[in-house]
Short mmCIF file of C-alpha atoms and ligand atoms in Angstrom, two decimals:
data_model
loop_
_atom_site.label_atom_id
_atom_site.label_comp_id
_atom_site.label_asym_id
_atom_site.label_seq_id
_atom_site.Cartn_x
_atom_site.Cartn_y
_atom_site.Cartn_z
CA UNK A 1 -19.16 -9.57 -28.41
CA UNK A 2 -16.48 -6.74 -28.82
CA UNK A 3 -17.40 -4.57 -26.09
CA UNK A 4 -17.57 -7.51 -23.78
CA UNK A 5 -14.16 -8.64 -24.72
CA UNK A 6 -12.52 -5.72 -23.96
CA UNK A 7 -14.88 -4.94 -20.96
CA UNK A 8 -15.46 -7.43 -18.14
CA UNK A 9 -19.40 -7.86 -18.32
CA UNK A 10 -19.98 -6.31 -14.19
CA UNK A 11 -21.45 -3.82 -12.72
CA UNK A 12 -18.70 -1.36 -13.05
CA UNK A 13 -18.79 -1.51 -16.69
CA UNK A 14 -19.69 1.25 -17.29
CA UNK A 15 -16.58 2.67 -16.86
CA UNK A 16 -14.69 1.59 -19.42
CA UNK A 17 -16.64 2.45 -22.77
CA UNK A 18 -18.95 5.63 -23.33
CA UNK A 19 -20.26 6.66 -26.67
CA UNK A 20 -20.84 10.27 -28.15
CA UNK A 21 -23.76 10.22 -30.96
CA UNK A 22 -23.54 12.98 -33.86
CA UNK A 23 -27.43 14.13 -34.51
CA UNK A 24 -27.59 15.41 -38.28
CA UNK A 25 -27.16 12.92 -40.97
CA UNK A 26 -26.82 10.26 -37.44
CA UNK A 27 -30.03 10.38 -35.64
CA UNK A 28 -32.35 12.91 -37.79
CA UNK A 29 -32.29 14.74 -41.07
CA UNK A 30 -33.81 18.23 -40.57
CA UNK A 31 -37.59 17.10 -39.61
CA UNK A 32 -37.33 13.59 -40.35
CA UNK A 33 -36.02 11.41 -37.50
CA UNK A 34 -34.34 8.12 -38.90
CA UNK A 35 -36.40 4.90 -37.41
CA UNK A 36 -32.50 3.59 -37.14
CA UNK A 37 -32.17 6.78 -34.73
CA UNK A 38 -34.76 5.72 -32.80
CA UNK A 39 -33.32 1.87 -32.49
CA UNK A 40 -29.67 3.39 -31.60
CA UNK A 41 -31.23 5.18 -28.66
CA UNK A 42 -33.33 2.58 -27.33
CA UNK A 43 -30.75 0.29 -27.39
CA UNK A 44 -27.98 2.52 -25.52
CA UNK A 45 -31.11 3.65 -22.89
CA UNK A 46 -32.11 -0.24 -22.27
CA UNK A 47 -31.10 -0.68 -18.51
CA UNK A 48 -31.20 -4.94 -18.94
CA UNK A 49 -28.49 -5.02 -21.40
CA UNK A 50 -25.02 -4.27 -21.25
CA UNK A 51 -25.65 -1.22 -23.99
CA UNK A 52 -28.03 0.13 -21.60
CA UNK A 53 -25.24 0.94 -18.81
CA UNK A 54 -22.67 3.14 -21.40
CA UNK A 55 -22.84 6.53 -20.56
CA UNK A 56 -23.49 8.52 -23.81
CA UNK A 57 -23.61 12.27 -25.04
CA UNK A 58 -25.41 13.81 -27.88
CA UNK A 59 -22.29 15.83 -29.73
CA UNK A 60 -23.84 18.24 -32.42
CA UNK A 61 -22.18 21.14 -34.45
CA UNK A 62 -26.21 22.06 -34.09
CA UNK A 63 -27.52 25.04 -32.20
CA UNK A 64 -28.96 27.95 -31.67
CA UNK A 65 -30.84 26.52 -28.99
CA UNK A 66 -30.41 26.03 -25.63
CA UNK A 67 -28.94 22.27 -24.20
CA UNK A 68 -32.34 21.92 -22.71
CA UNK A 69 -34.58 22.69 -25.51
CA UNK A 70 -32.53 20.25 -27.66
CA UNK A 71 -32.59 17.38 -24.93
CA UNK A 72 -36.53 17.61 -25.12
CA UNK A 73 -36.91 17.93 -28.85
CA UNK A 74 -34.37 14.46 -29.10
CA UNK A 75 -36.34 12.94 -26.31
CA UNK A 76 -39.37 13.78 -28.02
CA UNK A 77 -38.30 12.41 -31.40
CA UNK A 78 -36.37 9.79 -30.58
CA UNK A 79 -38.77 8.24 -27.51
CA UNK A 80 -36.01 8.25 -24.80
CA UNK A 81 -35.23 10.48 -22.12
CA UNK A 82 -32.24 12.62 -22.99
CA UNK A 83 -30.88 15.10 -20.23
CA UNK A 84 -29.43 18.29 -20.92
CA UNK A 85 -26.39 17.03 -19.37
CA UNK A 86 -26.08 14.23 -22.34
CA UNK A 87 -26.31 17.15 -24.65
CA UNK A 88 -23.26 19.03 -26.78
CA UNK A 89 -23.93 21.57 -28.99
CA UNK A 90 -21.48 23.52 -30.97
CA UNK A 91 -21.73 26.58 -28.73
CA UNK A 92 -21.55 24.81 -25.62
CA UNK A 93 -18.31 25.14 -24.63
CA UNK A 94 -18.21 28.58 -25.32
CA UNK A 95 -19.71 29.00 -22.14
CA UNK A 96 -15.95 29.70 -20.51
CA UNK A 97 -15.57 33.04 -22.25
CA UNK A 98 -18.44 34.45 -19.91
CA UNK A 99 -16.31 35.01 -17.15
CA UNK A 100 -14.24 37.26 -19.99
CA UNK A 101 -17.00 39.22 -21.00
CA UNK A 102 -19.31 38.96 -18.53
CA UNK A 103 -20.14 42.74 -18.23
CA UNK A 104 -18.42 43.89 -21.49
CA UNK A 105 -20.54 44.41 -24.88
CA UNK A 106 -20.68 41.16 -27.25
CA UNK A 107 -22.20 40.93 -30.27
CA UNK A 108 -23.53 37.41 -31.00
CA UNK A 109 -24.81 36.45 -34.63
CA UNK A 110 -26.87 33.48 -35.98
CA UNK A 111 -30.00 31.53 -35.42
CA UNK A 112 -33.58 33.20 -35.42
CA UNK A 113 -34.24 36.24 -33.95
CA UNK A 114 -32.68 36.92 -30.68
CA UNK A 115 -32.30 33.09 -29.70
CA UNK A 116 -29.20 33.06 -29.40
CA UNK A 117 -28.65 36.48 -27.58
CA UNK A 118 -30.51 34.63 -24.60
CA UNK A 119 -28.40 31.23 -24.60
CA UNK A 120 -25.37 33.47 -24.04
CA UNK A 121 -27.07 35.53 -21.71
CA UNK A 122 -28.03 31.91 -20.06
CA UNK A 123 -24.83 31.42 -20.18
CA UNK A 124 -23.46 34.23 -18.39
CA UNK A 125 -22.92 36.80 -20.91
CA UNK A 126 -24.40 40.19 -19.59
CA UNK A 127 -23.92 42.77 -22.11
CA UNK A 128 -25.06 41.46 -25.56
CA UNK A 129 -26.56 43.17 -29.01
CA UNK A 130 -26.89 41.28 -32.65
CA UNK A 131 -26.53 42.26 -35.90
CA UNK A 132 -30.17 43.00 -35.99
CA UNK A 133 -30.06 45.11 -32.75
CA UNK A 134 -27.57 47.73 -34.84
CA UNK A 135 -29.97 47.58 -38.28
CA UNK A 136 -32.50 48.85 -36.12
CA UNK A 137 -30.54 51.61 -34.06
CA UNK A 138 -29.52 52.64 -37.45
CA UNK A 139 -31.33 50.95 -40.86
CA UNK A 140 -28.73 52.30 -43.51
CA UNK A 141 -25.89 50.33 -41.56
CA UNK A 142 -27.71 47.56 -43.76
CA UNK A 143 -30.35 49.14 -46.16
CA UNK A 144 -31.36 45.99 -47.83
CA UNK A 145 -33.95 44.64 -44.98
CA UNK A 146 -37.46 45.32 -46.25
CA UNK A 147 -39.07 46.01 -43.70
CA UNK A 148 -35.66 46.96 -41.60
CA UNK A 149 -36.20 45.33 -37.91
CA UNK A 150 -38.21 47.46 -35.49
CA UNK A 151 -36.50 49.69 -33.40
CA UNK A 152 -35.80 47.70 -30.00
CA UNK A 153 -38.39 49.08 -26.14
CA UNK A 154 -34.74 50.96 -25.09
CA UNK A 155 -32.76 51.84 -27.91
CA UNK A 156 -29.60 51.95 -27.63
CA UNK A 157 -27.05 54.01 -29.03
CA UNK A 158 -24.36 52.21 -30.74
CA UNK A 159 -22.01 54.72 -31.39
CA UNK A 160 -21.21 55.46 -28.21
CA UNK A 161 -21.29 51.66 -27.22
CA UNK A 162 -18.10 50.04 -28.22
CA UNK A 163 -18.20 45.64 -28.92
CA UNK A 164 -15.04 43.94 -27.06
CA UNK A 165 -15.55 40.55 -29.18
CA UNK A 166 -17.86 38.83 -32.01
CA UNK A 167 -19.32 35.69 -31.09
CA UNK A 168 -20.89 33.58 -33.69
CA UNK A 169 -23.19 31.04 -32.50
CA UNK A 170 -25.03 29.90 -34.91
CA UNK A 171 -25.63 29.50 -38.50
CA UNK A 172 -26.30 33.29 -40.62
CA UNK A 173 -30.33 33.91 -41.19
CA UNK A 174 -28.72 37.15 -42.78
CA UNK A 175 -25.35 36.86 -44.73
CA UNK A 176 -25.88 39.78 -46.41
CA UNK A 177 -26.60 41.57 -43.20
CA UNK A 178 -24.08 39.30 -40.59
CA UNK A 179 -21.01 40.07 -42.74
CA UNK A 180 -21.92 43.67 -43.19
CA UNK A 181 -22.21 44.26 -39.31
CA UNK A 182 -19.41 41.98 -38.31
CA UNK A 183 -17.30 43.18 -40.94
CA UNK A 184 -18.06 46.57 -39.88
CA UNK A 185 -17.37 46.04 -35.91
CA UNK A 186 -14.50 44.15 -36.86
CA UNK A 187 -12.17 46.83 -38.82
CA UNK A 188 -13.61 49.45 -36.39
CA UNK A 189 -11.35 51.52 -34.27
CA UNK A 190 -12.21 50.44 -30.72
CA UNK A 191 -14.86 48.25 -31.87
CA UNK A 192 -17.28 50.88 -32.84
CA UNK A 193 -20.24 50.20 -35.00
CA UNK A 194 -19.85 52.46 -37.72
CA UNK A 195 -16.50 54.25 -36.59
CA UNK A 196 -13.84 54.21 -38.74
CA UNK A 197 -11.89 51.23 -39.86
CA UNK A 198 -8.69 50.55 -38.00
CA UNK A 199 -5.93 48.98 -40.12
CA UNK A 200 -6.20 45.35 -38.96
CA UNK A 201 -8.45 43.32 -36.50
CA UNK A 202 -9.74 45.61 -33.32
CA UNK A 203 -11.91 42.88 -31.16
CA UNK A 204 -11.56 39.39 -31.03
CA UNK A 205 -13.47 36.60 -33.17
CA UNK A 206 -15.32 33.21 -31.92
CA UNK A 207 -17.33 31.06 -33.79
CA UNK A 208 -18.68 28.37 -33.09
CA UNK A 209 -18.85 25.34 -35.72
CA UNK A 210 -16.74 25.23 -39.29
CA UNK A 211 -18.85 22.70 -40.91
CA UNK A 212 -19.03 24.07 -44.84
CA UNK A 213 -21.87 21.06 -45.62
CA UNK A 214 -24.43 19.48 -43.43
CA UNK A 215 -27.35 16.84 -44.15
CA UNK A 216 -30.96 18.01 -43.68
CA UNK A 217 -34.15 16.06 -45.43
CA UNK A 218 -32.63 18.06 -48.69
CA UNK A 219 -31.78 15.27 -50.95
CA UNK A 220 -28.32 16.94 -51.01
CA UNK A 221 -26.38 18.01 -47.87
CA UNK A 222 -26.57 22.24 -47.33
CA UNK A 223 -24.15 24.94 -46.55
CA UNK A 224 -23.20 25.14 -42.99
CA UNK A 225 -21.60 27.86 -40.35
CA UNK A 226 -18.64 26.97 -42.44
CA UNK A 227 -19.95 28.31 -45.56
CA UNK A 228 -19.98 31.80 -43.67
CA UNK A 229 -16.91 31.29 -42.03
CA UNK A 230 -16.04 31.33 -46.27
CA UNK A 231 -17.86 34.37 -46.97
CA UNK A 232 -16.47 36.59 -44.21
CA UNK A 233 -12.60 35.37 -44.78
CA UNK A 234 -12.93 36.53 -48.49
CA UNK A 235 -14.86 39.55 -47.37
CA UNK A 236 -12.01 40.65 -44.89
CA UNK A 237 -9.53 39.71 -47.22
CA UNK A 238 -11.65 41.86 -49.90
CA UNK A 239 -12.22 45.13 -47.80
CA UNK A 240 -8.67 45.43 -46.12
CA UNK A 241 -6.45 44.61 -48.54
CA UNK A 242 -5.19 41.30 -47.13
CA UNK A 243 -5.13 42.07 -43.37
CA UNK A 244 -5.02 38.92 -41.16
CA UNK A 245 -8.36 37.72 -40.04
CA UNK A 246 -7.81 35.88 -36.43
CA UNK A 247 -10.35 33.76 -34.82
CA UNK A 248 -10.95 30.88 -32.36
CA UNK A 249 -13.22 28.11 -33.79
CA UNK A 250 -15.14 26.23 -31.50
CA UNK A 251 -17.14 22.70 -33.02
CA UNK A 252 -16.14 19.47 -34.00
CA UNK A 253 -13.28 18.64 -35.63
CA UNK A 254 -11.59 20.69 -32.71
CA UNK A 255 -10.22 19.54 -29.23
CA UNK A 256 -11.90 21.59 -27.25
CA UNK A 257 -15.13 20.04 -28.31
CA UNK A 258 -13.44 16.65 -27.46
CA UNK A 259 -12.59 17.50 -23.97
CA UNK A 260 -15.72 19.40 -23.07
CA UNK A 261 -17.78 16.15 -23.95
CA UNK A 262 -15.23 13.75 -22.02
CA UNK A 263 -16.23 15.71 -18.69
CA UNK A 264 -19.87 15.18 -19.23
CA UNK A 265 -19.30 11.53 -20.21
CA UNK A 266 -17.18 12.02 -16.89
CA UNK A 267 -20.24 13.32 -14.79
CA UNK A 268 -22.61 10.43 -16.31
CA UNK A 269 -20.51 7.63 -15.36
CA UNK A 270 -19.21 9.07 -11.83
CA UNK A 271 -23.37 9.50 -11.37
CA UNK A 272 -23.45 5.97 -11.72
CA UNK A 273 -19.98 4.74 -9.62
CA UNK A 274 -19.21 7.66 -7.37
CA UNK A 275 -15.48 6.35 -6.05
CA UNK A 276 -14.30 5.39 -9.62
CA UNK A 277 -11.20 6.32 -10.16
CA UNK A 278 -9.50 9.09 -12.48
CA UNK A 279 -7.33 6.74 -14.02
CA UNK A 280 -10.09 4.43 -14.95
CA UNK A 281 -12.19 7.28 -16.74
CA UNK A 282 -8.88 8.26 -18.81
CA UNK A 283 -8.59 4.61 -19.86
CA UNK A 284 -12.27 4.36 -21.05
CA UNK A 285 -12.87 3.40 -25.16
CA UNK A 286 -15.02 6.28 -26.39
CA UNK A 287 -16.69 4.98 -29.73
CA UNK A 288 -18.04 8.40 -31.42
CA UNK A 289 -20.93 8.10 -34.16
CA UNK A 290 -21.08 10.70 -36.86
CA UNK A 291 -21.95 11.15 -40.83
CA UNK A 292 -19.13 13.83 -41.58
CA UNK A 293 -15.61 12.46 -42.50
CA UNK A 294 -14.34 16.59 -42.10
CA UNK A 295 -15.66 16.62 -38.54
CA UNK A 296 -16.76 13.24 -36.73
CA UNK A 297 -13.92 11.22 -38.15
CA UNK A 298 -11.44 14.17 -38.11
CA UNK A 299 -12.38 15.21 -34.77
CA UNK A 300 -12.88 11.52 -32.87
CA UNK A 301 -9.47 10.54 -34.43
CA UNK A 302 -7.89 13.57 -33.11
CA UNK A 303 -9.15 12.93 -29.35
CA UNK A 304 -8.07 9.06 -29.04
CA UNK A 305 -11.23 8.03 -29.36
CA UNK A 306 -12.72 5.38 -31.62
CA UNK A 307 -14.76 6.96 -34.83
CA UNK A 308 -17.38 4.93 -36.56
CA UNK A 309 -18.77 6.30 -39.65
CA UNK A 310 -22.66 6.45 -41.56
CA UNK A 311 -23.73 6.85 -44.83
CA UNK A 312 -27.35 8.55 -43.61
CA UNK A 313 -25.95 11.89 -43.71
CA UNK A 314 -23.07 14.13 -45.28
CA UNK A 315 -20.73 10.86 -46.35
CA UNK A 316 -22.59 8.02 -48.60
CA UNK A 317 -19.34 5.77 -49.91
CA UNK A 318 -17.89 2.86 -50.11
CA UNK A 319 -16.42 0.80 -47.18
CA UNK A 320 -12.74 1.71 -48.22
CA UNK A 321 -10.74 -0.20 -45.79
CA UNK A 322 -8.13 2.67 -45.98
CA UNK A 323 -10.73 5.49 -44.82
CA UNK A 324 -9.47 6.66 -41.50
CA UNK A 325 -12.47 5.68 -39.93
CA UNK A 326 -12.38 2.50 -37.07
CA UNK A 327 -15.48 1.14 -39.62
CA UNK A 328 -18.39 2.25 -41.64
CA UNK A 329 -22.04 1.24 -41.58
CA UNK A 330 -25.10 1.92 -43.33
CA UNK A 331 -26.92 3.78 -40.02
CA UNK A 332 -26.51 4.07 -36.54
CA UNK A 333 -27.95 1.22 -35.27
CA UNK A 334 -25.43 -1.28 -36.52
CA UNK A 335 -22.69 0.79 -35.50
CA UNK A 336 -23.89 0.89 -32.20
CA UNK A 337 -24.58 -3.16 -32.25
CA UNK A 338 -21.03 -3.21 -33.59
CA UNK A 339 -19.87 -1.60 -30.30
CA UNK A 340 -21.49 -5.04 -28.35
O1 G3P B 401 -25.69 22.97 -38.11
C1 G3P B 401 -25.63 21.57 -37.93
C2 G3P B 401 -24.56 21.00 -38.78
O2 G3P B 401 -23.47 21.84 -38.81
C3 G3P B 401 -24.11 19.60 -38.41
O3 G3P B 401 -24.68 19.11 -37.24
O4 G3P B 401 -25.28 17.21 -35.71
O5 G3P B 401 -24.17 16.71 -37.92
O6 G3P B 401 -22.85 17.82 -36.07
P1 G3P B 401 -24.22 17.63 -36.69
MG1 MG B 402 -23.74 15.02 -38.73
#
């Protein structure tokens, strides 16, 4: 088999191949979870074989949920344990600007509610508001909520409460409403909701996953954090006249996604062979799954590691031996037999 070629069948084995699984369009679409999904995992969890001792990681431009809430619903859905620790989503390695702004006001947009106001308070970030927190301090900042959200226990007043940095986390509930208030704290002098628009960029801009198009159980794949990241660029470029819009982008196809999910591959295998060596890890083969040419092949190319393609999700052609993916299946499963 390939994998046992290229990797003496012992014990220590497990150091020299991991694999990092995409989860839409891979695994699940939206609420159905693919039956090949469900073979994949049971195959890499399978202790007897030779699969069974890779260390993998979940690596998702998915979120607005916590690593832990994910790792149960997979677990759940795919009938294999799945640790948080095996889990990547696109905001996870955003965790390393908490130290930054650890007491100093954030305002974090996407996902439902104010879920993802707690996963970056979970992850360290003490001072945060969302775009729905300033709607309700003041409704006309965005008069087209019906009803506008209910004024928070503490209110808080936002004028005198500067933002030193936007953090998107998660896919817009709101675009109307997200690009108004971002927008808004953006241009602002001093980052002030509502004060008066500076000439160019006054607080810095994260977000967290550039995917325009993702596969759900639509029959056609849907707009992702991407889309917005479209919306906003043309609003910006719209509202100041062609002002530079800066902003770090967290998510696959970048590096920093790459290098965050080699240490936990890292931590799995070092569970598993505490005195291997550095030099061993950095030598590993790291075959990544994924359904999106723009981000799983993009990004798994750019990291050295080995990218193996779908067509259950986002990409559904033809095995073009010049695509710059290592090969292309139709699901999951036989990529990961392919691995063997
Ligand atoms: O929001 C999820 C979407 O952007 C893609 O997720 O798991 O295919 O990287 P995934
Ligand atoms: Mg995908």
């Amino acid at each position: 088999s390939r994998l046992l070629q290229t990797h003496a069948a012992s014990a220590r084995w497990h150091l020299d191949a991991a694999v990092a699984l995409d989860i839409d369009g891979v695994l699940v679409r939206g609420a159905q979870t693919l039956d090949e999904g469900r073979r994949a995992l049971r195959m890499l969890s399978d202790g007897s074989s030779a699969l069974g001792r890779i260390p993998f990681v979940l690596l998702t431009n998915g979120g607005g949920v916590s690593e832990a809430a994910k790792a149960a619903d997979l677990s759940r859905r795919l009938g294999v344990p799945i640790s948080p620790r095996q889990v990547v989503l696109a905001h996870s390695p955003m965790q390393a600007l908490a130290a930054r702004y650890a007491a100093r006001h954030v305002l974090v947009v996407g996902g439902a509610g104010r879920r993802c106001a707690e996963i970056a308070r979970a992850y360290g970030f003490g001072n945060v508001s969302t775009p729905d927190d300033v709607v309700a301090w003041r409704p006309a900042a965005w008069p087209f909520m019906a009803p506008p959200p209910a004024p928070p226990a503490r209110p808080r007043d936002y004028a005198a409460d500067p933002f030193h940095a936007v953090l998107v986390f998660h896919d817009s509930f709101d675009f109307g409403r997200d690009l108004q208030i971002v927008t808004d704290v953006l241009r602002a002098r001093g980052g002030v909701a509502g004060g008066a628009p500076a000439s160019r960029q006054s607080v810095p801009l994260y977000m967290s996953n550039a995917d325009l198009i993702f596969a759900n159980d639509f029959a056609q794949p849907r707009l992702g954090q991407g889309a917005f990241h479209v919306c906003l660029r043309a609003m910006w470029a719209a509202l100041t006249a062609g002002a530079p819009l800066e902003y770090t982008c967290f998510g696959k196809p970048f590096r920093v996604q790459y290098d965050f999910a080699e240490r936990l591959l890292d931590r799995l295998a070092l569970d598993a062979a505490p005195a291997a060596a550095p030099a061993r890890l950095r030598a590993r083969r790291i075959y990544a799954i994924g359904d999106n040419p723009a981000a799983d092949i993009a990004g798994a190319n750019g990291a050295g590691w080995t990218s193996l393609l779908v067509r259950t999700g986002v990409f559904s052609g033809a095995n073009d031996p010049t695509h710059p993916a290592a090969a292309v299946f139709d699901h999951v499963a036989d990529a990961v037999e392919w691995i063997i």
